[in-house]
Coordinates of C-alpha atoms in Angstrom, one line a residue:
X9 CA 32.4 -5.9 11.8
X10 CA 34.6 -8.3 9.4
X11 CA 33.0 -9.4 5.9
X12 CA 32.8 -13.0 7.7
X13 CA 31.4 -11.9 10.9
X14 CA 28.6 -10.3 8.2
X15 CA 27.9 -13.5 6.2
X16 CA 27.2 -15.7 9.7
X17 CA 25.0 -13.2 10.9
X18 CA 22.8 -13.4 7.8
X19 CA 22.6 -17.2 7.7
X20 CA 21.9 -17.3 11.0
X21 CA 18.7 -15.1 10.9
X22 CA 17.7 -17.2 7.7
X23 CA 13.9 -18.3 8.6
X24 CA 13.3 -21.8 7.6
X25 CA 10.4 -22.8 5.4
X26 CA 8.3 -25.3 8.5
X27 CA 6.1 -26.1 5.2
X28 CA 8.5 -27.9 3.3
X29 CA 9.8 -27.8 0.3
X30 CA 7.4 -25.9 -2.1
X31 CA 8.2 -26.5 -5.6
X32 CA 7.2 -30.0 -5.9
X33 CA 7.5 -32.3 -9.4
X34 CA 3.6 -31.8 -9.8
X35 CA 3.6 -28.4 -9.3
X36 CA 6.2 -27.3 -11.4
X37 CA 4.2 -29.3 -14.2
X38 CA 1.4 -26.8 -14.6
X39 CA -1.8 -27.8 -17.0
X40 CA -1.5 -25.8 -19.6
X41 CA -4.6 -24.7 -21.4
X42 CA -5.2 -26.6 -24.7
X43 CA -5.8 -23.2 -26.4
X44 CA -3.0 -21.6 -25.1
X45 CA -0.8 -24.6 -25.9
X46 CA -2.1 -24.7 -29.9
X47 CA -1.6 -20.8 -29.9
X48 CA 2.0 -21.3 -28.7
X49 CA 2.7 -24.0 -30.9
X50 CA 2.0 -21.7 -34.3
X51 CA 3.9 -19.2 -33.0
X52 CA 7.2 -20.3 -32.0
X53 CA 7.7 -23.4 -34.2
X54 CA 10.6 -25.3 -33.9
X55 CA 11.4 -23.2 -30.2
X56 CA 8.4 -24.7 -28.9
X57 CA 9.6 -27.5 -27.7
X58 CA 12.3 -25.7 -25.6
X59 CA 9.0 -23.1 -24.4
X60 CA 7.3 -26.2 -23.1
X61 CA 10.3 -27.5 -21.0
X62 CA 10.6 -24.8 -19.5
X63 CA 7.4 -25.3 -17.4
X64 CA 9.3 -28.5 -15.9
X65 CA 12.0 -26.0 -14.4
X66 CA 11.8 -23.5 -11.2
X67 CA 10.4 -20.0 -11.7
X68 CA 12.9 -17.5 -12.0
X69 CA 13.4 -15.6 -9.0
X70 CA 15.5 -12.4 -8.0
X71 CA 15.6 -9.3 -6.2
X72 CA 16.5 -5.7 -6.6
X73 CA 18.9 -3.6 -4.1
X74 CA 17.6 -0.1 -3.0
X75 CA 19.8 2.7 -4.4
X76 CA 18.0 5.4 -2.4
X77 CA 19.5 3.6 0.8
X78 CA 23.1 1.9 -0.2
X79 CA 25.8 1.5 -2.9
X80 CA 26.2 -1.5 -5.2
X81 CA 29.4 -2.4 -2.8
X82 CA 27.8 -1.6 0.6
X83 CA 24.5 -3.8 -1.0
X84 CA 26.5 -6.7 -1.9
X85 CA 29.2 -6.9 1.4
X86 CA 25.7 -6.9 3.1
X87 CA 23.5 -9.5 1.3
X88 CA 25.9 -11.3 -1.0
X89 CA 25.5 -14.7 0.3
X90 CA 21.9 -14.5 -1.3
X91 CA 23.3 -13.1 -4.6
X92 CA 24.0 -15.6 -7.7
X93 CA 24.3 -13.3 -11.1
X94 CA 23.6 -9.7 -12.1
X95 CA 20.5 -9.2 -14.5
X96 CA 22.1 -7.7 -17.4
X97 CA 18.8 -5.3 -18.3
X98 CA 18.4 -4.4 -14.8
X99 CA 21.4 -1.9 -13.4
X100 CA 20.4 -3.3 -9.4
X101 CA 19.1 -6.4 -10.5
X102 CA 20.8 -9.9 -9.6
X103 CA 19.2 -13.3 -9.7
X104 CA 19.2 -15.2 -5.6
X105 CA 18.9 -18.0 -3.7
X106 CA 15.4 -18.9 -3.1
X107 CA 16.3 -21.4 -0.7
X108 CA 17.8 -18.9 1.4
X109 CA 14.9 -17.1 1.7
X110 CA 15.6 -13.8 1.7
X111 CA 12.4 -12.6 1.9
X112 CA 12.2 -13.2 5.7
X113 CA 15.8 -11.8 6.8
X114 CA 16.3 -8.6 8.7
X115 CA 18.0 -6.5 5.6
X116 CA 14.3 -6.9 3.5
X117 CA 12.3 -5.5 6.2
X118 CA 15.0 -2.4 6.2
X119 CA 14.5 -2.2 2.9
X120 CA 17.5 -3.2 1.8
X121 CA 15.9 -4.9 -1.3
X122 CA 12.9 -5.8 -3.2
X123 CA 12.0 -9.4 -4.3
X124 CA 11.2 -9.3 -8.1
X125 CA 10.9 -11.5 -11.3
X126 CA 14.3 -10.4 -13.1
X127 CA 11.6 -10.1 -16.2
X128 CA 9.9 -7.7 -14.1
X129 CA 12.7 -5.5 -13.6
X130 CA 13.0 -4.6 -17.7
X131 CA 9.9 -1.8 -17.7
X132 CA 11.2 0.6 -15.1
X133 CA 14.9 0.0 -17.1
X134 CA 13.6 0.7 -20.0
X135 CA 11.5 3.6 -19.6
X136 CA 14.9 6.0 -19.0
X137 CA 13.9 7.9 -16.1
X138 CA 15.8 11.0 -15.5
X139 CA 16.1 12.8 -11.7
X140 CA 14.2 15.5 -11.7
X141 CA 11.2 14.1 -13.6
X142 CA 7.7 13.8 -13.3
X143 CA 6.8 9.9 -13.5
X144 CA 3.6 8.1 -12.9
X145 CA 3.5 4.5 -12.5
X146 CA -0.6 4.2 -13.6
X147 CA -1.2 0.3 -12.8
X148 CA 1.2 0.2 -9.4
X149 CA 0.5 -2.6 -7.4
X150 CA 1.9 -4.3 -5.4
X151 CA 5.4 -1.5 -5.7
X152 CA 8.1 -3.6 -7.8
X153 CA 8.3 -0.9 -10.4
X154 CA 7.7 2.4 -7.9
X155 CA 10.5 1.4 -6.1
X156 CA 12.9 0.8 -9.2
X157 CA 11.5 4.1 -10.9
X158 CA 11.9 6.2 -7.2
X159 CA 15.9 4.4 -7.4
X160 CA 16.2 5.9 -10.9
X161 CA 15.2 9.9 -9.5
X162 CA 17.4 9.5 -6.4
X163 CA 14.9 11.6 -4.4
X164 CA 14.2 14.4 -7.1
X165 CA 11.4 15.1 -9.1
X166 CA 7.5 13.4 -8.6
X167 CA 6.8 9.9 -8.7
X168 CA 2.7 9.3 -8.3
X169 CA 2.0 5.7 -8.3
X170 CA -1.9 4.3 -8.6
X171 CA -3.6 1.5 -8.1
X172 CA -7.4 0.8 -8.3
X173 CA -7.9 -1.6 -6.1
X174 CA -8.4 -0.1 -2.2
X175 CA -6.5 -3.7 -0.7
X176 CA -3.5 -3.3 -3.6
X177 CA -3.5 0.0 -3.1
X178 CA -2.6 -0.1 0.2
X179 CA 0.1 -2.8 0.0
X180 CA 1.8 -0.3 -2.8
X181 CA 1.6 2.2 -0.2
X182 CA 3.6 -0.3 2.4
X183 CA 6.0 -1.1 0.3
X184 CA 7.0 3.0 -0.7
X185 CA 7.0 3.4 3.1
X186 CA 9.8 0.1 3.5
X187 CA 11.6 1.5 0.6
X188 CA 12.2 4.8 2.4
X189 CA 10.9 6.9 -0.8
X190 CA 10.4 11.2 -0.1
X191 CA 8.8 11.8 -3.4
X192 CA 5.9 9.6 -4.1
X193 CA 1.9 10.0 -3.8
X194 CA 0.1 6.9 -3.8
X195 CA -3.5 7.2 -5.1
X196 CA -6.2 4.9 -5.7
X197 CA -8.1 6.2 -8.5
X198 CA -9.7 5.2 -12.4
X199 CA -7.3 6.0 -14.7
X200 CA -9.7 7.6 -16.4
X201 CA -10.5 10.5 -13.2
X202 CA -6.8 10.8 -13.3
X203 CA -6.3 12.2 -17.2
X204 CA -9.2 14.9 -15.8
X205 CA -6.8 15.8 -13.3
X206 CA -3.1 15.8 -14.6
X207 CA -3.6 16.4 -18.4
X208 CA -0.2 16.8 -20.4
X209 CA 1.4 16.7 -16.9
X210 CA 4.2 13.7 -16.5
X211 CA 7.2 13.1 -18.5
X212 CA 7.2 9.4 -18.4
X213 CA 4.3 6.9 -18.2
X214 CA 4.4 3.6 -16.9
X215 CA 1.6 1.7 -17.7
X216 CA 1.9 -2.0 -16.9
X217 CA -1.0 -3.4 -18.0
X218 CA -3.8 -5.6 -16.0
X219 CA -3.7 -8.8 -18.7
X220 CA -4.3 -12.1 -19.1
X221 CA -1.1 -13.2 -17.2
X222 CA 0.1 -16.5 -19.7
X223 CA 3.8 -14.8 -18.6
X224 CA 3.0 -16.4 -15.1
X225 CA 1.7 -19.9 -15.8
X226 CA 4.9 -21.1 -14.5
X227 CA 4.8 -19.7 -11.0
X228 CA 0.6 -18.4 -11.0
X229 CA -1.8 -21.3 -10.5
X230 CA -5.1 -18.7 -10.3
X231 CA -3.5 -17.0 -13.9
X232 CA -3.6 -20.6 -15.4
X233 CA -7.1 -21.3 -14.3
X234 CA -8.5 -18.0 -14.5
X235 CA -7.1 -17.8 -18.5
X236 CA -9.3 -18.4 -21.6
X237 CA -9.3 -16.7 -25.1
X238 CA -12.6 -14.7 -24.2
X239 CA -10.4 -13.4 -21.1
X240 CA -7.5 -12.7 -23.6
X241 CA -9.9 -10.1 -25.8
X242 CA -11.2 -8.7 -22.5
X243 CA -7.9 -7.6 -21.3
X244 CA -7.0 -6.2 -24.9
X245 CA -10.2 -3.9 -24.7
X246 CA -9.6 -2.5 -21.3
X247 CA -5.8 -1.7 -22.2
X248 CA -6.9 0.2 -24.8
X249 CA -8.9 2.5 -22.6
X250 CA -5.8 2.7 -20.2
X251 CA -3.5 4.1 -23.0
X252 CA -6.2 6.4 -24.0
X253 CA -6.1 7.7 -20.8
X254 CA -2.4 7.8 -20.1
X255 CA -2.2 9.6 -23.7
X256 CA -4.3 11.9 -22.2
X257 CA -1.6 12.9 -19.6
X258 CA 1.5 12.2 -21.1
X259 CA 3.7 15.8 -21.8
X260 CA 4.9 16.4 -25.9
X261 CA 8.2 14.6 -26.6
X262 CA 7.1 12.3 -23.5
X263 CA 7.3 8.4 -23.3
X264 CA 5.0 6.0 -22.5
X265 CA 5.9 2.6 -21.8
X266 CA 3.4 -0.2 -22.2
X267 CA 4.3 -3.7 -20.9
X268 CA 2.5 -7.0 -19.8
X269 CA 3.4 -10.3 -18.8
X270 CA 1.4 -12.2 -21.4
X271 CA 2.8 -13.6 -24.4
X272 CA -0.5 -13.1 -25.9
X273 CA 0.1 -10.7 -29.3
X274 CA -3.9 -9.5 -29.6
X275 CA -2.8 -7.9 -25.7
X276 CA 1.1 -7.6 -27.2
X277 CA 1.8 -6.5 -30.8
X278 CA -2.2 -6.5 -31.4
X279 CA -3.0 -3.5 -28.9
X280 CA 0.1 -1.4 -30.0
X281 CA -0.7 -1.8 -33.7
X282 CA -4.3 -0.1 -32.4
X283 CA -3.7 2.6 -30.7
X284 CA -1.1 4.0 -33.0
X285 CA -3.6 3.8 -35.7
X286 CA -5.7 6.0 -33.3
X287 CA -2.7 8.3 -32.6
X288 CA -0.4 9.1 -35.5
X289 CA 1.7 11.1 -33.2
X290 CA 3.3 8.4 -31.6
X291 CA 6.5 6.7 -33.0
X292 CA 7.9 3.4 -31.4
X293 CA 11.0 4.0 -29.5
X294 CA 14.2 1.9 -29.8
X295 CA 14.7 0.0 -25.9
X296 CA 17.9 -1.2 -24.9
X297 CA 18.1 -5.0 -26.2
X298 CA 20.1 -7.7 -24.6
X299 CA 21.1 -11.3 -25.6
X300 CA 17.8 -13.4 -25.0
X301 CA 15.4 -11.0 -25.5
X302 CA 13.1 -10.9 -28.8
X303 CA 11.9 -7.9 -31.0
X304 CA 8.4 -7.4 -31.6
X305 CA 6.7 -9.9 -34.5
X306 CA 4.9 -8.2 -37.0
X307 CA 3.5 -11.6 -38.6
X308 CA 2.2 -12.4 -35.0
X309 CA -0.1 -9.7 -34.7
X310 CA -1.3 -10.4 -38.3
X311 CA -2.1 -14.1 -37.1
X312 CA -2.5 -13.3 -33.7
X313 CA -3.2 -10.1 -32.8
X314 CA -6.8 -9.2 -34.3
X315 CA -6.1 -6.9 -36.2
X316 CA -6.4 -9.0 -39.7
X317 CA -6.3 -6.5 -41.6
X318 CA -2.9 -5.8 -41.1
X319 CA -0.5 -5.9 -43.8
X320 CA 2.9 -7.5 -42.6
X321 CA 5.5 -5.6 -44.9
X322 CA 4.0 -1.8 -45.4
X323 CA 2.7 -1.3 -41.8
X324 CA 6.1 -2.6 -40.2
X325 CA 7.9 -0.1 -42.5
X326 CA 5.5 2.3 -40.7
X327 CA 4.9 1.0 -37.4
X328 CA 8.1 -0.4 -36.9
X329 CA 6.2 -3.2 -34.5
X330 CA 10.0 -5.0 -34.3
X331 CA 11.3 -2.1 -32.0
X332 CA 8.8 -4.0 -29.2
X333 CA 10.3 -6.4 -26.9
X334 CA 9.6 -9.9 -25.4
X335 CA 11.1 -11.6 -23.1
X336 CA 10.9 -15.6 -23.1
X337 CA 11.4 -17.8 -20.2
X338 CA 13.2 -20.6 -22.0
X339 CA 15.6 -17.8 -23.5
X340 CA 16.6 -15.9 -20.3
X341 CA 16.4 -15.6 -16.4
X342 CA 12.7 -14.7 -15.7
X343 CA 9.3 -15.3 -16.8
X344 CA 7.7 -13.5 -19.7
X345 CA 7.0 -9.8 -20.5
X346 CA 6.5 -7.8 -23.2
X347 CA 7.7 -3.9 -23.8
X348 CA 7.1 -1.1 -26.1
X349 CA 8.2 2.4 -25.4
X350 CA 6.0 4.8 -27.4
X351 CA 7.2 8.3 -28.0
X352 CA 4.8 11.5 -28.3
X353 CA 6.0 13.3 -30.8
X354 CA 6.7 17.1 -30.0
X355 CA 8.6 19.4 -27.6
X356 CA 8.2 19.7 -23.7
X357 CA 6.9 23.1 -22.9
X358 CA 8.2 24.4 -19.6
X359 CA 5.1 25.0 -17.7
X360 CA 5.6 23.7 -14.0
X361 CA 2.0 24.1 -12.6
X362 CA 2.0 23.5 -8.4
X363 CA -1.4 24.3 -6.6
X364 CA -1.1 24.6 -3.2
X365 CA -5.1 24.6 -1.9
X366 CA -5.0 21.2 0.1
X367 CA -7.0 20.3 2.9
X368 CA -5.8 21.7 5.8
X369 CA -7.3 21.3 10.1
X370 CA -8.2 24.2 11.3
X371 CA -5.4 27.2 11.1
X372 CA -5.2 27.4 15.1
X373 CA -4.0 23.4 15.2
X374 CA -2.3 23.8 11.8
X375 CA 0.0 26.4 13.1
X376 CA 0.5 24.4 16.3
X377 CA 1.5 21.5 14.8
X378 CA 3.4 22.9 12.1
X379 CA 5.4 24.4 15.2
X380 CA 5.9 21.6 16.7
X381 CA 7.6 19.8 13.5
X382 CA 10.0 22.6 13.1
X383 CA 11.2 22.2 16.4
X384 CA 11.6 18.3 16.1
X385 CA 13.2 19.0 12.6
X386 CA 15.7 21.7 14.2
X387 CA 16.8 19.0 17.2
X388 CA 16.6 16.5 15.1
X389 CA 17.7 17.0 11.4
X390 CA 21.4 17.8 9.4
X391 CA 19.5 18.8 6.7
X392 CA 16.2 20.7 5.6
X393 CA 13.3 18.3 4.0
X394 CA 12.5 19.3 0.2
X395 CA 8.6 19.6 0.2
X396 CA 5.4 21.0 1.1
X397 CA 3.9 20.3 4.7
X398 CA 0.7 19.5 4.8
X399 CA -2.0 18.1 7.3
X400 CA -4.7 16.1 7.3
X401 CA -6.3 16.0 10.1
X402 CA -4.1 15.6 12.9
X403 CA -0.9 13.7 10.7
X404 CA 1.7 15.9 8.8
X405 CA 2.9 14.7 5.6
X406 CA 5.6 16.2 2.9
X407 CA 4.1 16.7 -0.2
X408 CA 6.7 16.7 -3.3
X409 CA 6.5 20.4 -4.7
X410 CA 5.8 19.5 -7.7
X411 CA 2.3 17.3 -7.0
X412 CA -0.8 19.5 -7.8
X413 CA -3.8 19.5 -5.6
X414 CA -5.5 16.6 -4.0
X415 CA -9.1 17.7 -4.4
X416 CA -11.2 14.8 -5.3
X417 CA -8.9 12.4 -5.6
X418 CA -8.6 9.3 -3.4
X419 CA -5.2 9.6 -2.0
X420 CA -3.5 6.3 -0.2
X421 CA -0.3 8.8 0.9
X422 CA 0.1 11.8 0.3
X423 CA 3.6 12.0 0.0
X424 CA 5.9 11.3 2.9
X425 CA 4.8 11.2 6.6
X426 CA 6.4 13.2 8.8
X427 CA 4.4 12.5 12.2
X428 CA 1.7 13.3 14.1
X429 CA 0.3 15.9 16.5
X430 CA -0.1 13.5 19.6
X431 CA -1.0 14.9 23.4
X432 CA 0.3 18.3 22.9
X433 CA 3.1 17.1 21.2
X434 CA 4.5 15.7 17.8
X435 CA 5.8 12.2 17.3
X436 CA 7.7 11.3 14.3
X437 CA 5.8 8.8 11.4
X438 CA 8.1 5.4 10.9
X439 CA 7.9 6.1 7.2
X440 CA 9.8 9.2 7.9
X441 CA 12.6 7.2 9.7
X442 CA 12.5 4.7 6.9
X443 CA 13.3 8.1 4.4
X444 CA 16.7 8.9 6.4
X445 CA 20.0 7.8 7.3
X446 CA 22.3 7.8 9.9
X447 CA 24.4 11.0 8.4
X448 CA 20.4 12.5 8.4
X449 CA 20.2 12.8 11.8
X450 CA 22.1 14.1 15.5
X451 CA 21.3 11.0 17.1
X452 CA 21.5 7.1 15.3
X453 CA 23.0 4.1 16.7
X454 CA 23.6 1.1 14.7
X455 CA 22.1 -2.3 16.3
X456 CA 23.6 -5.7 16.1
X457 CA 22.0 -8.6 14.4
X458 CA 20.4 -9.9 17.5
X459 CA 19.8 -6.2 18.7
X460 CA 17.4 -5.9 15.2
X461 CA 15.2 -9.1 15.5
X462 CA 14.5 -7.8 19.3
X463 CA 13.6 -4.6 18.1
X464 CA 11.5 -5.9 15.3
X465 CA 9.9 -7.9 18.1
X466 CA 8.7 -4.7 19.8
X467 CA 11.5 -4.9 23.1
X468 CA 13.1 -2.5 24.0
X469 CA 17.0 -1.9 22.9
X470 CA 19.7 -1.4 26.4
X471 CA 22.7 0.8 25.6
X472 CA 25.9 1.4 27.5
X473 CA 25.2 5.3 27.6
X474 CA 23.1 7.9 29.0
X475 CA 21.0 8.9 25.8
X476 CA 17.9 11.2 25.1
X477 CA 15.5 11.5 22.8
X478 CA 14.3 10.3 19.5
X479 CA 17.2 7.9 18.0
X480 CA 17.1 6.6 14.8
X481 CA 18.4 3.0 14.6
X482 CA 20.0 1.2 12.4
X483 CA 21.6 -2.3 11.1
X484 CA 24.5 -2.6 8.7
X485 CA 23.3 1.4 7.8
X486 CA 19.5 0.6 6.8
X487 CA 17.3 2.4 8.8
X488 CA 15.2 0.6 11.0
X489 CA 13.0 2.9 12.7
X490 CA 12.7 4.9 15.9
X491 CA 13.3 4.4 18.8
X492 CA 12.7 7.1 22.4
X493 CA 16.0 6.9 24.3
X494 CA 15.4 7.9 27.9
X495 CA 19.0 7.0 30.4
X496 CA 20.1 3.6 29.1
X497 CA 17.0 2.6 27.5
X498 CA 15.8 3.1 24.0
X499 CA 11.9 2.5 23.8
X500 CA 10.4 0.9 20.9
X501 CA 8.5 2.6 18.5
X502 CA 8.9 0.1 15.8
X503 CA 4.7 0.0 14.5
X504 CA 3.0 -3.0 16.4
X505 CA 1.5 -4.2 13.0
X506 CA 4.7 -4.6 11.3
X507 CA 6.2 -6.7 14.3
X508 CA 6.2 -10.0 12.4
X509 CA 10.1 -11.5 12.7
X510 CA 9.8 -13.5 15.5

């Protein structure tokens, strides 16, 4: 298929908005809140001006390309007619074409890419993930920075991603399942049950904070009307207790990376300043800065950030409260965030602790179905699966090797599902088709652009062939799902609750 050939086929499955256009002159001047305004004012000065106008202009909007699935080049010869710019902080970041609404075309249902602010995309950069790592993303909802931490261990290590609330939870999970990742656990727990659990157990910590949201005025109407000052100190208290608990499971010589998207410095500079005064083992870490961005403001927290008694000059020197970052939306492409990267000062020891007592159906079914996986895998597979299985119940999941137990802890996935025992038989999970690739497996075939939006329609796909057996397919190399072939018919087994491209 020619370049050309490419680029018609994704305009032509470009769903148009029947709504309208959404981004009206009234709603792109928000109402600001007085207090929030006056706040503002005092602490950008003479850019304030610049802030404000920025509220008269579109919300940024991007997306990020899925490294566990394609290369750069494959990504863009694929998509690039949503594409405008790279986002220099973000290595698979790239602002797009809202208007082309990629958010409804074939390639994001594969998984080809994520829809993200291009602000959103600096905390997962800036952590430094390394493969091989243990990572948990503590405040995960709704995936944007799972699935850009899973692209930065390319399939190694342990990713376990929470989220508190049961309905958030479950769209994290969703969207690891789209995104094809093998090594993450989704779990819906307190932060605080988790430190019982995995104490001085992760390498990196991702903890993006629940705040007050003043980052998303320009694209949140509920974050404008839900905001006041009382809210402000609210969300300052309860981040606190998160970092206390993160601390709590954050290796020696680990980092923990703390961001929000409120400009607010008592949530900001306010709530570092704190909790290094609780830990003097943590040092602020230098992040990678790029034109636009601006370091932390010491003064800010003094005026801002309740903590008056802070004394600008000598606790910087100590502190070193500039090494945060902030990201402006009248200084960049995105909305607002702030970072700081805190370093726990010590060496990793090399203790890798892996408990294998999870629950388990009884041994007679376990063995049966375990049977029946190894035979699917044989017929099925090019490679052998990294991981632990496991069942619950009557599914089969992999669980990374490196994830301890689950007992009592409210798990969302366990890792990735394999399939299920089924009639005597096992039939494969669609996450686990989402987790392969056509060099994966003895039988793929690649579907056409019409071919795609019929199979995400739940028909059935006719080939030119006599073909049997489970077939992963594909279109332009993103796995789709499975399909049954059986003669010159492939059955669909594309999930009916997912059929929504119509």
């Amino acid at each position: 298929m020619t370049k050309k050939t490419k680029t018609n086929n994704i305009t032509r499955s470009l769903k148009q908005d029947k709504s309208g256009a959404q981004n009206t002159s009234d709603a792109l001047k928000p109402a600001l809140p007085p207090a929030f305004i006056d706040r503002m004012r005092g602490m950008l000065g003479a850019e304030f001006p610049a802030f404000l106008d920025s509220y008269e202009k579109e919300s940024a909007y991007g997306l990020r390309y899925n490294p566990l699935k394609a290369e750069r080049e494959q990504f863009e010869q694929s998509a690039g007619i949503f594409l405008l710019h790279e986002i220099p902080w973000a290595k698979e970041g790239y602002a797009c074409k809202r208007e082309l609404h990629p958010g409804k075309h074939v390639l994001h249902e594969a998984g080809a890419y994520y829809i993200q602010d291009p602000s959103a995309m600096s905390a997962a950069e800036a952590i430094g993930v390394q493969p091989g790592e243990r990572i948990l993303d503590l405040c995960a909802a709704p995936g944007g920075k799972t699935t850009q931490l899973a692209g930065k261990l390319k399939g190694s290590g342990l990713l376990v991603s929470n989220e508190i609330v049961p309905s958030r939870a479950r769209i994290l999970s969703q969207n690891v399942e789209r995104f094809g990742i093998r090594n993450c656990v989704v779990l819906n727990e307190e932060p605080s049950r988790l430190a019982e659990h995995f104490p001085c157990f992760f390498h990196r910590i991702l903890v993006d904070a629940p705040c007050s949201g003043e980052g998303m005025f320009r694209k949140d109407e509920n974050a404008r009307a839900e905001w006041s000052t009382e809210r402000v100190m609210q969300c300052a208290e309860r981040q606190l207790v998160i970092l206390e608990s993160a601390d709590r499971m954050l290796k020696p010589g680990g980092m923990l990376l703390y961001a929000t998207c409120t400009f607010a410095p008592m949530e900001d500079e306010g709530v570092i300043i704190r909790f290094l005064r609780r830990h003097p083992e943590y040092e602020l870490a230098e992040l990678p800065f790029y034109e636009g961005m601006e370091h932390g403001r010491p003064e800010w927290a003094a005026a801002y950030g309740g903590v008056p008694d802070f004394e600008v000059e000598k606790e910087n020197e100590i502190r070193h409260i500039e090494r945060c970052l902030r990201l402006f939306p009248h200084r960049l492409t995105g909305e607002g965030h702030f970072l700081a990267g805190l370093i726990k000062r010590g060496e990793m020891y090399a203790e890798e602790y892996v408990d294998e007592s999870y629950p388990r159906v009884p041994k007679s079914k376990r063995k049966e179905l375990l049977a029946l996986w190894e035979q699917f895998a044989e017929e099925t597979f090019t490679f052998v699966p990294d991981g632990i299985p496991v069942t619950f119940g009557e599914q089969l999941y992999l669980v990374p090797a490196k994830m301890r137990d689950f007992k009592n802890l409210k798990v969302e996935r366990a890792g990735l599902h394999l399939g299920e025992y089924k009639k005597n038989r096992f039939e494969p999970a669609h996450a686990l088709a989402r987790a392969l690739g056509a060099q994966d497996v003895t039988r793929s075939r690649e579907l056409s652009l019409e071919e795609a939006e019929r199979y995400f329609r739940g028909e059935a796909i006719l080939i030119n062939e006599e073909l049997r057996g489970w077939v992963l397919l594909t279109f332009e190399g993103y796995a789709l799902g499975w399909g049954k072939a059986s003669g010159t018919q492939i059955k669909n087994h594309y999930p009916k609750g997912l059929r929504t491209l119509g």
